[in-house]
Short mmCIF file of C-alpha atoms in Angstrom, two decimals:
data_model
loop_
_atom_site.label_atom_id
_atom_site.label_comp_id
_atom_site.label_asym_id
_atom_site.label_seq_id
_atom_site.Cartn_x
_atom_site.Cartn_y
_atom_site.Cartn_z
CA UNK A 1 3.42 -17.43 23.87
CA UNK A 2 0.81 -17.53 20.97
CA UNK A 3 -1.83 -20.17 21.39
CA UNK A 4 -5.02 -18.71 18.93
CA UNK A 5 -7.59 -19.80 17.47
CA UNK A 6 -9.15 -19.21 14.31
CA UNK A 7 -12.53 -18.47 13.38
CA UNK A 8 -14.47 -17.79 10.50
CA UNK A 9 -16.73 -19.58 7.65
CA UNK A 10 -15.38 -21.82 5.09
CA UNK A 11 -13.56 -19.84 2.68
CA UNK A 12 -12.70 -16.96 4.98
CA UNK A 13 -8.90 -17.65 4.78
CA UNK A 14 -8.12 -18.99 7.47
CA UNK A 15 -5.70 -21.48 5.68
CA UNK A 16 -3.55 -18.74 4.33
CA UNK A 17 -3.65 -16.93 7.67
CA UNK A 18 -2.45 -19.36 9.10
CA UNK A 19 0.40 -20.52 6.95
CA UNK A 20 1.87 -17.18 7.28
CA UNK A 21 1.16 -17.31 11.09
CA UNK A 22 3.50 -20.41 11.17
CA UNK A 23 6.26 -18.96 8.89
CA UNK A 24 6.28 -16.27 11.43
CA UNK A 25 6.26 -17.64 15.00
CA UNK A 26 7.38 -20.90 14.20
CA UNK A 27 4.37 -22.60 15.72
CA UNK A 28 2.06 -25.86 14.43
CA UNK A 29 -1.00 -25.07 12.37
CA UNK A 30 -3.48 -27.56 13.60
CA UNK A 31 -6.22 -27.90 11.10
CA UNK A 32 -8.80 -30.74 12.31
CA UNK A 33 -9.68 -30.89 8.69
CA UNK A 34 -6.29 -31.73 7.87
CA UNK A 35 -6.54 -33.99 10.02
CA UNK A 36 -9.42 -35.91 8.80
CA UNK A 37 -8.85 -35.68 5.24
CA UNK A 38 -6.34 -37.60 5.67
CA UNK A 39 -7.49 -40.61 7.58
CA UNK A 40 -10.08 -40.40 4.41
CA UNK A 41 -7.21 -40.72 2.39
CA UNK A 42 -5.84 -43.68 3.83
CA UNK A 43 -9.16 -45.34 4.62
CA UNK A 44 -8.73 -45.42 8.46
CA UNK A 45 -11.92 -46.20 10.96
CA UNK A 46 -11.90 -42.62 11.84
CA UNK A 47 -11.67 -41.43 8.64
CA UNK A 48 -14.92 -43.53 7.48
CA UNK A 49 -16.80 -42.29 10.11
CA UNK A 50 -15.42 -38.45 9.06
CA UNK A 51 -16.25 -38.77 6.02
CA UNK A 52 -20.02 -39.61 5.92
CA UNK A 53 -20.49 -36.39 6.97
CA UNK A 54 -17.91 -33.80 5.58
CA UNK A 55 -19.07 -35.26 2.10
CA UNK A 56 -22.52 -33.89 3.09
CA UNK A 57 -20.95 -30.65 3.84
CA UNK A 58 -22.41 -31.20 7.55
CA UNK A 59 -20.18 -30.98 10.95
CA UNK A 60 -18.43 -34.05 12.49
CA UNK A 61 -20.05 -34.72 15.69
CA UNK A 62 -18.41 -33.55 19.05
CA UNK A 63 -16.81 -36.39 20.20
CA UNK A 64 -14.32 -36.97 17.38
CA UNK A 65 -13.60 -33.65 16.88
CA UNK A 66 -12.47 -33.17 20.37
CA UNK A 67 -10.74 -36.10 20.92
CA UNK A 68 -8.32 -35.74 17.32
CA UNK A 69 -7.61 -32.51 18.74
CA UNK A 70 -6.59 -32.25 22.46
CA UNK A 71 -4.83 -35.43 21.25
CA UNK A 72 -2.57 -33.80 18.98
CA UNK A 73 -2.43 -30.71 21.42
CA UNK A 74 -0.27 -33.13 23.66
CA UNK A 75 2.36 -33.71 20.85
CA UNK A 76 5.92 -32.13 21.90
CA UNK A 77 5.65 -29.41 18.95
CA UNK A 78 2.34 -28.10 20.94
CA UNK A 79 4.71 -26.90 23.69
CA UNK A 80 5.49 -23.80 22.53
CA UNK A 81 2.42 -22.35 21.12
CA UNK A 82 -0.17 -23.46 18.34
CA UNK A 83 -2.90 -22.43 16.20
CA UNK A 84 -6.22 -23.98 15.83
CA UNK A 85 -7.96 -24.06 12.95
CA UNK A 86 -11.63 -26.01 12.69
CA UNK A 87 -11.36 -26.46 16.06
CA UNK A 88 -13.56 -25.37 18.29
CA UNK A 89 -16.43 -25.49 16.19
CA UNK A 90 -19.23 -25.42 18.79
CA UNK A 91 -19.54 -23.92 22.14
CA UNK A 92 -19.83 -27.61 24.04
CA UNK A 93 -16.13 -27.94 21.96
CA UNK A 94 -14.62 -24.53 23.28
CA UNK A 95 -15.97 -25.61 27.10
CA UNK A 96 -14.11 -28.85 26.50
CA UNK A 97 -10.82 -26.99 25.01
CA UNK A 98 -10.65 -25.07 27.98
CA UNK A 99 -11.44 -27.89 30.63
CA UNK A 100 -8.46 -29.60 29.05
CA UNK A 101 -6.05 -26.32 28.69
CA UNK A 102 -6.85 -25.53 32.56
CA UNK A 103 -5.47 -29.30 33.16
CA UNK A 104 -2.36 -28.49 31.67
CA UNK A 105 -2.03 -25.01 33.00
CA UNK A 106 -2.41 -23.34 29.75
CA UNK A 107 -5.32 -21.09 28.27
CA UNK A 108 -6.00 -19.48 24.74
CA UNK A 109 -4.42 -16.24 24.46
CA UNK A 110 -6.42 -14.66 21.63
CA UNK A 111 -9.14 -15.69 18.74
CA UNK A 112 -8.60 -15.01 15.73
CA UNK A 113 -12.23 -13.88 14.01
CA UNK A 114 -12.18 -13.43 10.34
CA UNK A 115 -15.58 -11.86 9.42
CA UNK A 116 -16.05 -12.41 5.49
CA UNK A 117 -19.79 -11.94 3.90
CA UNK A 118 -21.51 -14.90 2.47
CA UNK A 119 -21.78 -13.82 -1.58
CA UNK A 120 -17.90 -13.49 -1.37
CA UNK A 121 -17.49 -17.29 0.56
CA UNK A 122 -19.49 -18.39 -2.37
CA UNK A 123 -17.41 -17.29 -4.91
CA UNK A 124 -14.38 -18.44 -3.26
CA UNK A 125 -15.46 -21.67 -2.33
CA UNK A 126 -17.27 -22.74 -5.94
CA UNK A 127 -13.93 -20.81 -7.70
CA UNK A 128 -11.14 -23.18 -5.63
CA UNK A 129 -9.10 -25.95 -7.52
CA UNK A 130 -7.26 -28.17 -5.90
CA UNK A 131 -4.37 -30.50 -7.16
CA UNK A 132 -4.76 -34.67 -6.14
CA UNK A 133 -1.54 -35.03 -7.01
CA UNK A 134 0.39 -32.45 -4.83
CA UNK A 135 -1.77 -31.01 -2.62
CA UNK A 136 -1.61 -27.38 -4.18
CA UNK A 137 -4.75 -24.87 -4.00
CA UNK A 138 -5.53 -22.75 -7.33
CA UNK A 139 -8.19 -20.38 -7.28
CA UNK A 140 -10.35 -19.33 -11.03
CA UNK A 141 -10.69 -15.82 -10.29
CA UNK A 142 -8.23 -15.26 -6.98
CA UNK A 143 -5.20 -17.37 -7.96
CA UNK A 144 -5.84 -18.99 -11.82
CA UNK A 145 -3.23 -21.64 -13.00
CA UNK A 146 -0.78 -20.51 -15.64
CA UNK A 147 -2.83 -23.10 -17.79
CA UNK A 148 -6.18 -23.85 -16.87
CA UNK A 149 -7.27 -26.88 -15.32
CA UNK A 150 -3.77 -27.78 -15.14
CA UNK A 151 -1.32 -27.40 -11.76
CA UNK A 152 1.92 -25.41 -12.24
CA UNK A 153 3.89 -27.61 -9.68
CA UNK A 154 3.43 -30.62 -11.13
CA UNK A 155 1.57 -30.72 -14.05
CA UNK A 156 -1.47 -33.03 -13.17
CA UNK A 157 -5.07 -32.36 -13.53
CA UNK A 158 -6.85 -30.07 -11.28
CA UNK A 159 -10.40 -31.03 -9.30
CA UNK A 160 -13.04 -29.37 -7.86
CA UNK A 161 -13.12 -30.73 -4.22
CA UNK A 162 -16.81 -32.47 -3.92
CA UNK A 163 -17.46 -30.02 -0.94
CA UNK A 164 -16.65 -27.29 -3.02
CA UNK A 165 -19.85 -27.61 -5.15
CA UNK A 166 -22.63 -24.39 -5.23
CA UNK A 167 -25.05 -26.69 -3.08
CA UNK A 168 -22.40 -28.43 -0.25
CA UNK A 169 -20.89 -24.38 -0.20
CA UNK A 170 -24.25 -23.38 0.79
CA UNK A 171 -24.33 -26.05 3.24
CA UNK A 172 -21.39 -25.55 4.55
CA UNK A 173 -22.15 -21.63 5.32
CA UNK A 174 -25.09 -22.25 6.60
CA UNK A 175 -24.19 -24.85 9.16
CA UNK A 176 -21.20 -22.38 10.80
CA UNK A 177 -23.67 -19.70 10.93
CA UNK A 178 -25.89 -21.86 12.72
CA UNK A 179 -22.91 -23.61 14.64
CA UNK A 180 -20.20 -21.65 14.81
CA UNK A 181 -21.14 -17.86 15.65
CA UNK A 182 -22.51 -18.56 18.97
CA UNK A 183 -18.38 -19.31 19.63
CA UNK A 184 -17.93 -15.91 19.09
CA UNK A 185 -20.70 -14.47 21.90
CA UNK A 186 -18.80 -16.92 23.85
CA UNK A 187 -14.60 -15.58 23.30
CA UNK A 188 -16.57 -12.50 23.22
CA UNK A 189 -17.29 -12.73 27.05
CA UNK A 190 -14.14 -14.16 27.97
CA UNK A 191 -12.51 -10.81 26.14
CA UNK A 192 -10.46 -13.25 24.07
CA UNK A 193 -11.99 -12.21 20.53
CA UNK A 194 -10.33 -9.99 18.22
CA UNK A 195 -12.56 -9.32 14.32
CA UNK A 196 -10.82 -9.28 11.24
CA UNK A 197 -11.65 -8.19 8.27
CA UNK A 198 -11.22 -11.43 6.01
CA UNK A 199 -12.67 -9.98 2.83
CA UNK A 200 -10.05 -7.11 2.59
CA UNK A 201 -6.30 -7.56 0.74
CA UNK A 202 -4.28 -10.10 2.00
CA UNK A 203 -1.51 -7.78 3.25
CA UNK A 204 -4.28 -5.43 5.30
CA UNK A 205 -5.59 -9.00 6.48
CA UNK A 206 -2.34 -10.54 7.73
CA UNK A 207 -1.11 -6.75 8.96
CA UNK A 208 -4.05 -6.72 11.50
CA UNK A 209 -3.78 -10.69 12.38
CA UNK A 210 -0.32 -10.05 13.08
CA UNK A 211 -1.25 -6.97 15.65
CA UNK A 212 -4.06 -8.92 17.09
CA UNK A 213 -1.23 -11.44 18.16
CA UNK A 214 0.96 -9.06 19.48
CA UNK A 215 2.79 -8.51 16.65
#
């Protein structure tokens, strides 16, 4: 049974990793970011208190995090497997993910690393449109529209995401370096972690992901 997490910076790919995780173990992708932009969306308490600082590019603190997730990790689709993705973000998060995985007999069977340099996040994460309309991800350089600006689904106008900006980017890099990579020391030691490289083609990407998980 696959229960993973993935790692790695903003931009690294995890998304896409993930989606064709799903497709092929039939699994929920758990994104805690997900997650949150949508109470922002709909203007719920926790999606206030979310948003004052993901707009600043900074980490939600502990306590939300963990309690959105091992909340959803007791949802009936959890049962056979998941992937997280934003979550764990700190070590004090991981040590809390495991506390509550012991309680329900389960335990993280491999981490998911994606190791991608910080001159190619930037140019992923400044590059990325995003449609408000439909959801759908565009990328200048990676993945252009067929017409720019515009999405091919559905025709409406695309945005730059404010935490997609050269400044909140650089934020946002910064604070998982500082954050984040001590949660790698720490699968490291537990002999859970398995490095990918995120910055090569997708297929070489997804070929290794897939044997890291067994596949």
């Amino acid at each position: 049974m696959i229960r993973t997490i993935l790692l790695g910076p903003p931009g690294a790919g995890k998304g896409t990793q993930a989606a064709i995780i799903v497709k092929n173990n039939n699994i929920p992708h758990i994104s805690t970011g997900d997650i949150f932009r949508e109470n922002i969306k709909n203007g719920t308490e926790l999606g206030k208190r979310a948003q004052e600082y993901m707009s600043k590019g900074e980490l939600v603190p502990d306590d939300l995090v963990i309690e959105i997730a091992t909340t959803r990790l007791l949802e009936d689709d959890c049962k056979n497997g998941f992937i997280l993705d934003g979550f764990p973000r700190t070590v004090h998060q991981a040590e809390e993910l495991d506390k509550f995985l012991d309680e329900h007999g389960q335990e993280i069977s491999v981490v998911i690393n994606l190791e991608v340099p910080d001159d190619v996040l930037m140019k992923r994460l400044t590059g990325r449109r995003v449609c408000p309309k439909c959801g759908a991800t565009f990328h200048i350089v990676g993945m252009p529209p067929k017409k720019e600006g515009i999405c091919d689904i559905c025709g409406a106008e695309l945005i730059q995401r404010p935490d997609d900006n050269e400044e909140t980017a650089g934020n946002r890099i910064e604070v998982y370096n500082r954050e984040t990579k001590p949660l790698i020391d720490y699968y490291e030691k537990k002999g859970k972690i398995a490095n990918i490289d995120g910055a090569a083609a997708l297929e070489v990407a997804s070929a290794a992901v897939a044997e890291a998980l067994g596949g």
